[in-house]
PDB file of C-alpha atoms in Angstrom:
ATOM      1  CA  MET A   1      45.380  27.039  58.631  1.00 64.00           C
ATOM      2  CA  ASN A   2      48.754  25.712  59.856  1.00 77.00           C
ATOM      3  CA  ILE A   3      47.001  23.968  62.727  1.00 79.00           C
ATOM      4  CA  MET A   4      44.599  22.280  60.307  1.00 80.00           C
ATOM      5  CA  HIS A   5      47.496  20.987  58.199  1.00 80.00           C
ATOM      6  CA  ALA A   6      49.117  19.682  61.367  1.00 78.00           C
ATOM      7  CA  VAL A   7      45.846  17.928  62.266  1.00 76.00           C
ATOM      8  CA  LEU A   8      45.925  16.174  58.882  1.00 77.00           C
ATOM      9  CA  ARG A   9      49.456  15.012  59.565  1.00 77.00           C
ATOM     10  CA  SER A  10      48.119  13.384  62.762  1.00 66.00           C
ATOM     11  CA  LYS A  11      50.427  15.343  65.000  1.00 60.00           C
ATOM     12  CA  SER A  12      49.981  15.280  68.728  1.00 61.00           C
ATOM     13  CA  PHE A  13      49.819  18.816  70.037  1.00 63.00           C
ATOM     14  CA  ASP A  14      51.838  20.168  72.928  1.00 63.00           C
ATOM     15  CA  GLU A  15      52.591  23.685  74.103  1.00 64.00           C
ATOM     16  CA  ASP A  16      55.877  23.942  72.173  1.00 70.00           C
ATOM     17  CA  LEU A  17      54.311  22.917  68.850  1.00 72.00           C
ATOM     18  CA  LEU A  18      51.302  25.200  69.195  1.00 72.00           C
ATOM     19  CA  SER A  19      53.455  28.175  70.177  1.00 74.00           C
ATOM     20  CA  ASP A  20      55.033  27.893  66.714  1.00 76.00           C
ATOM     21  CA  LEU A  21      51.647  27.682  64.969  1.00 80.00           C
ATOM     22  CA  VAL A  22      49.477  30.294  66.666  1.00 79.00           C
ATOM     23  CA  LEU A  23      49.820  34.067  66.647  1.00 77.00           C
ATOM     24  CA  GLY A  24      48.589  37.066  68.593  1.00 78.00           C
ATOM     25  CA  LYS A  25      45.970  36.746  71.306  1.00 79.00           C
ATOM     26  CA  LEU A  26      45.369  33.094  70.409  1.00 78.00           C
ATOM     27  CA  ARG A  27      48.614  32.308  72.257  1.00 80.00           C
ATOM     28  CA  GLU A  28      46.774  32.990  75.518  1.00 82.00           C
ATOM     29  CA  LYS A  29      44.454  30.064  74.721  1.00 83.00           C
ATOM     30  CA  ILE A  30      47.093  27.399  74.005  1.00 80.00           C
ATOM     31  CA  PRO A  31      45.963  25.156  76.934  1.00 82.00           C
ATOM     32  CA  GLN A  32      42.365  25.238  75.622  1.00 83.00           C
ATOM     33  CA  LEU A  33      43.596  24.501  72.091  1.00 80.00           C
ATOM     34  CA  ILE A  34      45.525  21.465  73.299  1.00 77.00           C
ATOM     35  CA  CYS A  35      42.340  20.112  74.902  1.00 80.00           C
ATOM     36  CA  ALA A  36      40.267  20.899  71.799  1.00 77.00           C
ATOM     37  CA  LEU A  37      42.725  19.138  69.476  1.00 76.00           C
ATOM     38  CA  LYS A  38      42.896  15.890  71.403  1.00 76.00           C
ATOM     39  CA  GLY A  39      41.610  12.893  69.492  1.00 74.00           C
ATOM     40  CA  GLN A  40      42.027  11.470  66.012  1.00 77.00           C
ATOM     41  CA  LEU A  41      40.269  12.235  62.732  1.00 77.00           C
ATOM     42  CA  THR A  42      38.512   9.428  60.902  1.00 83.00           C
ATOM     43  CA  SER A  43      39.609   8.840  57.305  1.00 86.00           C
ATOM     44  CA  THR A  44      36.358  10.444  56.059  1.00 91.00           C
ATOM     45  CA  GLN A  45      36.883  13.532  58.222  1.00 86.00           C
ATOM     46  CA  ALA A  46      40.490  13.787  57.048  1.00 86.00           C
ATOM     47  CA  ASP A  47      39.380  13.609  53.393  1.00 91.00           C
ATOM     48  CA  LYS A  48      36.784  16.347  53.912  1.00 93.00           C
ATOM     49  CA  LEU A  49      39.274  18.583  55.708  1.00 89.00           C
ATOM     50  CA  SER A  50      41.873  18.043  52.983  1.00 91.00           C
ATOM     51  CA  ILE A  51      39.365  19.022  50.259  1.00 95.00           C
ATOM     52  CA  ALA A  52      38.297  22.107  52.238  1.00 94.00           C
ATOM     53  CA  LEU A  53      41.915  23.227  52.646  1.00 92.00           C
ATOM     54  CA  ASP A  54      42.588  22.687  48.934  1.00 95.00           C
ATOM     55  CA  ASN A  55      39.523  24.786  48.063  1.00 96.00           C
ATOM     56  CA  LEU A  56      40.670  27.518  50.435  1.00 94.00           C
ATOM     57  CA  LYS A  57      44.100  27.551  48.805  1.00 94.00           C
ATOM     58  CA  ASN A  58      42.497  27.817  45.351  1.00 96.00           C
ATOM     59  CA  PHE A  59      40.359  30.755  46.490  1.00 97.00           C
ATOM     60  CA  GLU A  60      43.428  32.495  47.930  1.00 95.00           C
ATOM     61  CA  ASN A  61      45.249  32.041  44.612  1.00 97.00           C
ATOM     62  CA  LYS A  62      42.282  33.465  42.674  1.00 97.00           C
ATOM     63  CA  ILE A  63      42.073  36.436  45.041  1.00 95.00           C
ATOM     64  CA  ALA A  64      45.794  37.083  44.494  1.00 95.00           C
ATOM     65  CA  GLN A  65      45.262  36.962  40.698  1.00 96.00           C
ATOM     66  CA  ILE A  66      42.353  39.411  40.897  1.00 94.00           C
ATOM     67  CA  GLU A  67      44.375  41.766  43.112  1.00 92.00           C
ATOM     68  CA  CYS A  68      47.177  41.732  40.518  1.00 93.00           C
ATOM     69  CA  LEU A  69      44.668  42.589  37.769  1.00 94.00           C
ATOM     70  CA  ILE A  70      43.185  45.412  39.841  1.00 92.00           C
ATOM     71  CA  GLU A  71      46.638  46.832  40.552  1.00 90.00           C
ATOM     72  CA  ASP A  72      47.536  46.682  36.863  1.00 92.00           C
ATOM     73  CA  LYS A  73      44.292  48.388  35.772  1.00 92.00           C
ATOM     74  CA  SER A  74      44.619  51.094  38.430  1.00 93.00           C
ATOM     75  CA  HIS A  75      48.240  51.976  37.687  1.00 93.00           C
ATOM     76  CA  HIS A  76      47.224  55.330  36.167  1.00 93.00           C
ATOM     77  CA  LEU A  77      45.518  56.246  39.446  1.00 94.00           C
ATOM     78  CA  GLN A  78      48.694  55.826  41.521  1.00 95.00           C
ATOM     79  CA  PRO A  79      49.167  59.529  42.418  1.00 96.00           C
ATOM     80  CA  ALA A  80      45.562  59.735  43.683  1.00 97.00           C
ATOM     81  CA  ILE A  81      45.906  56.382  45.486  1.00 97.00           C
ATOM     82  CA  ASP A  82      49.038  57.614  47.273  1.00 96.00           C
ATOM     83  CA  LEU A  83      47.205  60.810  48.199  1.00 96.00           C
ATOM     84  CA  LEU A  84      44.239  58.997  49.775  1.00 97.00           C
ATOM     85  CA  CYS A  85      46.561  56.604  51.609  1.00 96.00           C
ATOM     86  CA  THR A  86      47.994  59.551  53.555  1.00 96.00           C
ATOM     87  CA  CYS A  87      44.809  59.165  55.619  1.00 94.00           C
ATOM     88  CA  PHE A  88      45.418  56.439  58.225  1.00 91.00           C
ATOM     89  CA  ALA A  89      41.893  55.059  57.719  1.00 91.00           C
ATOM     90  CA  ILE A  90      42.364  54.337  54.001  1.00 95.00           C
ATOM     91  CA  LYS A  91      44.492  51.438  52.772  1.00 94.00           C
ATOM     92  CA  LYS A  92      45.494  50.846  49.161  1.00 94.00           C
ATOM     93  CA  THR A  93      42.655  48.441  48.286  1.00 93.00           C
ATOM     94  CA  SER A  94      40.100  50.837  49.776  1.00 95.00           C
ATOM     95  CA  ALA A  95      41.647  53.791  47.941  1.00 96.00           C
ATOM     96  CA  ILE A  96      41.340  51.962  44.609  1.00 96.00           C
ATOM     97  CA  ALA A  97      37.708  51.055  45.343  1.00 95.00           C
ATOM     98  CA  ILE A  98      36.858  54.650  46.306  1.00 96.00           C
ATOM     99  CA  LEU A  99      38.495  56.117  43.200  1.00 97.00           C
ATOM    100  CA  SER A 100      36.805  53.566  40.948  1.00 94.00           C
ATOM    101  CA  GLU A 101      33.465  54.983  42.125  1.00 95.00           C
ATOM    102  CA  ILE A 102      34.088  58.742  42.358  1.00 96.00           C
ATOM    103  CA  GLY A 103      37.029  59.214  39.987  1.00 95.00           C
ATOM    104  CA  THR A 104      39.780  61.777  40.525  1.00 95.00           C
ATOM    105  CA  ASP A 105      38.079  64.878  39.078  1.00 95.00           C
ATOM    106  CA  MET A 106      35.932  66.428  41.792  1.00 96.00           C
ATOM    107  CA  SER A 107      34.737  69.223  39.482  1.00 95.00           C
ATOM    108  CA  VAL A 108      31.968  66.861  38.318  1.00 94.00           C
ATOM    109  CA  PHE A 109      30.355  67.510  41.713  1.00 94.00           C
ATOM    110  CA  PRO A 110      29.213  71.147  42.134  1.00 93.00           C
ATOM    111  CA  SER A 111      30.051  70.934  45.837  1.00 93.00           C
ATOM    112  CA  VAL A 112      31.051  68.476  48.539  1.00 93.00           C
ATOM    113  CA  ASN A 113      27.367  68.354  49.551  1.00 91.00           C
ATOM    114  CA  HIS A 114      26.500  66.983  46.118  1.00 92.00           C
ATOM    115  CA  LEU A 115      29.145  64.274  46.508  1.00 94.00           C
ATOM    116  CA  TYR A 116      27.949  62.873  49.813  1.00 88.00           C
ATOM    117  CA  SER A 117      24.325  63.220  48.717  1.00 90.00           C
ATOM    118  CA  TRP A 118      25.160  61.214  45.562  1.00 92.00           C
ATOM    119  CA  ALA A 119      26.899  58.656  47.771  1.00 91.00           C
ATOM    120  CA  GLY A 120      23.747  58.263  49.878  1.00 89.00           C
ATOM    121  CA  LEU A 121      25.380  59.687  53.002  1.00 88.00           C
ATOM    122  CA  CYS A 122      23.141  62.728  53.317  1.00 77.00           C
ATOM    123  CA  PRO A 123      20.661  62.156  56.191  1.00 64.00           C
ATOM    124  CA  GLN A 124      17.010  62.731  55.386  1.00 56.00           C
ATOM    125  CA  ASN A 125      14.662  64.417  57.834  1.00 51.00           C
ATOM    126  CA  ASN A 126      10.961  63.890  58.428  1.00 45.00           C
ATOM    127  CA  GLU A 127       9.175  66.907  59.843  1.00 43.00           C
ATOM    128  CA  THR A 128       5.987  66.471  61.860  1.00 43.00           C
ATOM    129  CA  GLY A 129       4.339  69.189  63.942  1.00 46.00           C
ATOM    130  CA  GLY A 130       7.363  71.432  63.566  1.00 46.00           C
ATOM    131  CA  LYS A 131       9.682  68.702  64.874  1.00 52.00           C
ATOM    132  CA  ARG A 132      12.374  67.179  62.726  1.00 48.00           C
ATOM    133  CA  ARG A 133      13.119  63.500  63.041  1.00 53.00           C
ATOM    134  CA  SER A 134      16.189  61.924  61.554  1.00 52.00           C
ATOM    135  CA  ALA A 135      15.354  59.301  58.938  1.00 52.00           C
ATOM    136  CA  LYS A 136      17.348  56.735  56.994  1.00 57.00           C
ATOM    137  CA  THR A 137      19.981  57.900  54.546  1.00 57.00           C
ATOM    138  CA  LYS A 138      19.275  57.669  50.815  1.00 63.00           C
ATOM    139  CA  LYS A 139      20.321  54.546  48.932  1.00 75.00           C
ATOM    140  CA  GLY A 140      23.020  56.293  46.920  1.00 81.00           C
ATOM    141  CA  ASN A 141      26.113  54.461  45.698  1.00 89.00           C
ATOM    142  CA  MET A 142      26.064  51.195  47.625  1.00 91.00           C
ATOM    143  CA  TYR A 143      29.631  50.247  46.628  1.00 93.00           C
ATOM    144  CA  LEU A 144      31.147  53.516  47.824  1.00 95.00           C
ATOM    145  CA  LYS A 145      29.113  53.421  51.015  1.00 93.00           C
ATOM    146  CA  ALA A 146      30.247  49.832  51.660  1.00 94.00           C
ATOM    147  CA  VAL A 147      33.967  50.556  51.320  1.00 96.00           C
ATOM    148  CA  LEU A 148      33.745  53.678  53.507  1.00 96.00           C
ATOM    149  CA  THR A 149      31.845  51.655  56.110  1.00 95.00           C
ATOM    150  CA  GLN A 150      34.624  49.036  56.087  1.00 95.00           C
ATOM    151  CA  CYS A 151      37.195  51.777  56.616  1.00 94.00           C
ATOM    152  CA  VAL A 152      35.304  53.167  59.613  1.00 94.00           C
ATOM    153  CA  ASN A 153      34.707  49.750  61.161  1.00 93.00           C
ATOM    154  CA  SER A 154      38.419  48.964  60.840  1.00 91.00           C
ATOM    155  CA  PHE A 155      39.305  51.743  63.311  1.00 88.00           C
ATOM    156  CA  SER A 156      36.088  51.775  65.370  1.00 84.00           C
ATOM    157  CA  ARG A 157      37.870  50.208  68.370  1.00 81.00           C
ATOM    158  CA  SER A 158      41.009  52.272  67.970  1.00 78.00           C
ATOM    159  CA  LYS A 159      42.279  54.595  70.685  1.00 76.00           C
ATOM    160  CA  ARG A 160      44.245  56.609  68.143  1.00 78.00           C
ATOM    161  CA  SER A 161      44.197  60.385  68.538  1.00 79.00           C
ATOM    162  CA  SER A 162      42.253  61.330  65.430  1.00 85.00           C
ATOM    163  CA  ARG A 163      39.280  63.486  64.559  1.00 88.00           C
ATOM    164  CA  PHE A 164      37.571  60.496  62.905  1.00 91.00           C
ATOM    165  CA  VAL A 165      38.062  58.230  65.936  1.00 90.00           C
ATOM    166  CA  SER A 166      36.985  60.999  68.307  1.00 89.00           C
ATOM    167  CA  ARG A 167      33.881  61.757  66.236  1.00 91.00           C
ATOM    168  CA  PHE A 168      32.974  58.075  65.991  1.00 92.00           C
ATOM    169  CA  HIS A 169      33.079  57.462  69.755  1.00 91.00           C
ATOM    170  CA  SER A 170      31.300  60.727  70.519  1.00 91.00           C
ATOM    171  CA  ILE A 171      28.354  59.961  68.215  1.00 93.00           C
ATOM    172  CA  LYS A 172      28.238  56.292  69.192  1.00 92.00           C
ATOM    173  CA  LEU A 173      27.651  57.230  72.841  1.00 91.00           C
ATOM    174  CA  ARG A 174      24.699  59.439  71.918  1.00 91.00           C
ATOM    175  CA  ARG A 175      23.154  57.754  68.882  1.00 90.00           C
ATOM    176  CA  GLY A 176      24.551  54.236  68.537  1.00 92.00           C
ATOM    177  CA  HIS A 177      27.090  52.412  66.375  1.00 92.00           C
ATOM    178  CA  ASN A 178      25.313  52.555  62.999  1.00 91.00           C
ATOM    179  CA  LYS A 179      24.637  56.297  63.045  1.00 91.00           C
ATOM    180  CA  ALA A 180      28.219  56.904  64.156  1.00 93.00           C
ATOM    181  CA  VAL A 181      29.513  54.876  61.208  1.00 93.00           C
ATOM    182  CA  ILE A 182      27.432  56.841  58.683  1.00 93.00           C
ATOM    183  CA  ALA A 183      28.428  60.185  60.208  1.00 93.00           C
ATOM    184  CA  VAL A 184      32.138  59.340  60.043  1.00 94.00           C
ATOM    185  CA  CYS A 185      31.754  57.949  56.506  1.00 95.00           C
ATOM    186  CA  ARG A 186      30.409  61.370  55.583  1.00 94.00           C
ATOM    187  CA  SER A 187      33.336  63.110  57.312  1.00 93.00           C
ATOM    188  CA  MET A 188      35.800  60.859  55.486  1.00 94.00           C
ATOM    189  CA  LEU A 189      34.174  61.575  52.127  1.00 95.00           C
ATOM    190  CA  VAL A 190      34.387  65.315  52.785  1.00 94.00           C
ATOM    191  CA  ALA A 191      38.113  64.913  53.517  1.00 95.00           C
ATOM    192  CA  ILE A 192      38.567  62.828  50.349  1.00 96.00           C
ATOM    193  CA  TYR A 193      36.779  65.475  48.271  1.00 96.00           C
ATOM    194  CA  TYR A 194      39.112  68.239  49.425  1.00 95.00           C
ATOM    195  CA  MET A 195      42.232  66.064  49.204  1.00 96.00           C
ATOM    196  CA  LEU A 196      41.478  65.333  45.547  1.00 97.00           C
ATOM    197  CA  SER A 197      40.229  68.852  44.728  1.00 96.00           C
ATOM    198  CA  ARG A 198      43.286  70.563  46.191  1.00 95.00           C
ATOM    199  CA  ASN A 199      45.787  67.756  45.577  1.00 95.00           C
ATOM    200  CA  GLU A 200      46.713  67.893  49.256  1.00 94.00           C
ATOM    201  CA  SER A 201      47.688  65.158  51.688  1.00 95.00           C
ATOM    202  CA  PHE A 202      45.445  64.336  54.632  1.00 93.00           C
ATOM    203  CA  LYS A 203      45.943  66.686  57.575  1.00 88.00           C
ATOM    204  CA  GLU A 204      45.213  65.072  60.909  1.00 82.00           C
ATOM    205  CA  ILE A 205      43.558  66.930  63.759  1.00 70.00           C
ATOM    206  CA  SER A 206      44.199  65.516  67.214  1.00 57.00           C
ATOM    207  CA  GLU A 207      41.404  64.836  69.689  1.00 55.00           C
ATOM    208  CA  ALA A 208      42.611  67.760  71.838  1.00 55.00           C
ATOM    209  CA  LYS A 209      42.248  70.165  68.913  1.00 57.00           C
ATOM    210  CA  VAL A 210      38.784  68.786  68.123  1.00 50.00           C
ATOM    211  CA  VAL A 211      37.685  69.489  71.718  1.00 52.00           C
ATOM    212  CA  GLU A 212      39.272  72.953  71.608  1.00 55.00           C
ATOM    213  CA  LYS A 213      37.501  73.744  68.325  1.00 53.00           C
ATOM    214  CA  LYS A 214      34.137  72.700  69.809  1.00 52.00           C
ATOM    215  CA  ARG A 215      34.680  75.025  72.789  1.00 53.00           C
ATOM    216  CA  ASP A 216      35.437  77.937  70.473  1.00 49.00           C
TER     217      ASP A 216
END
């Protein structure tokens, strides 16, 4: 974004200027960026870029307005939001989205199995000739499933010592990324159910304890 504004101002780019504009791993590619940004925009290209940046700014403002509205409407859920956010995988926006779908009263679900079945995270099985084959999960609540999937994908490359991370990588090796995501979504929803039912913060289990538990 800052680079694009600098392009509109017809700046010539050198290493010192770009080091002030780029962040993170992009800093390693400053020489390539300098080469890519050589040249001059035509007036038509500059107009198009200016309009695109204005539109982007408008969208960002609208998103900020919507986030303020969501926060205002979810104020009464704050204790439950804080509770869910004790889990490293759940940020505030995700917590609000989850609670907007399942509520805070888990007594409406006879058991945790009913909750993840309702969410569409209960795997179906086809049985043929005495052999069970895993099938697709039910449709369930697409909004809840989507936000849980985002949570899992956000830490899928993490090396954090966590039962969710450990479970994800273990299943991914055997059954692939998508099945690992669904399995960990289910594990997260189970944790959420008990956190809300018991009004307890998330209790982490390290990878070492997960391995020890499996051996037992």
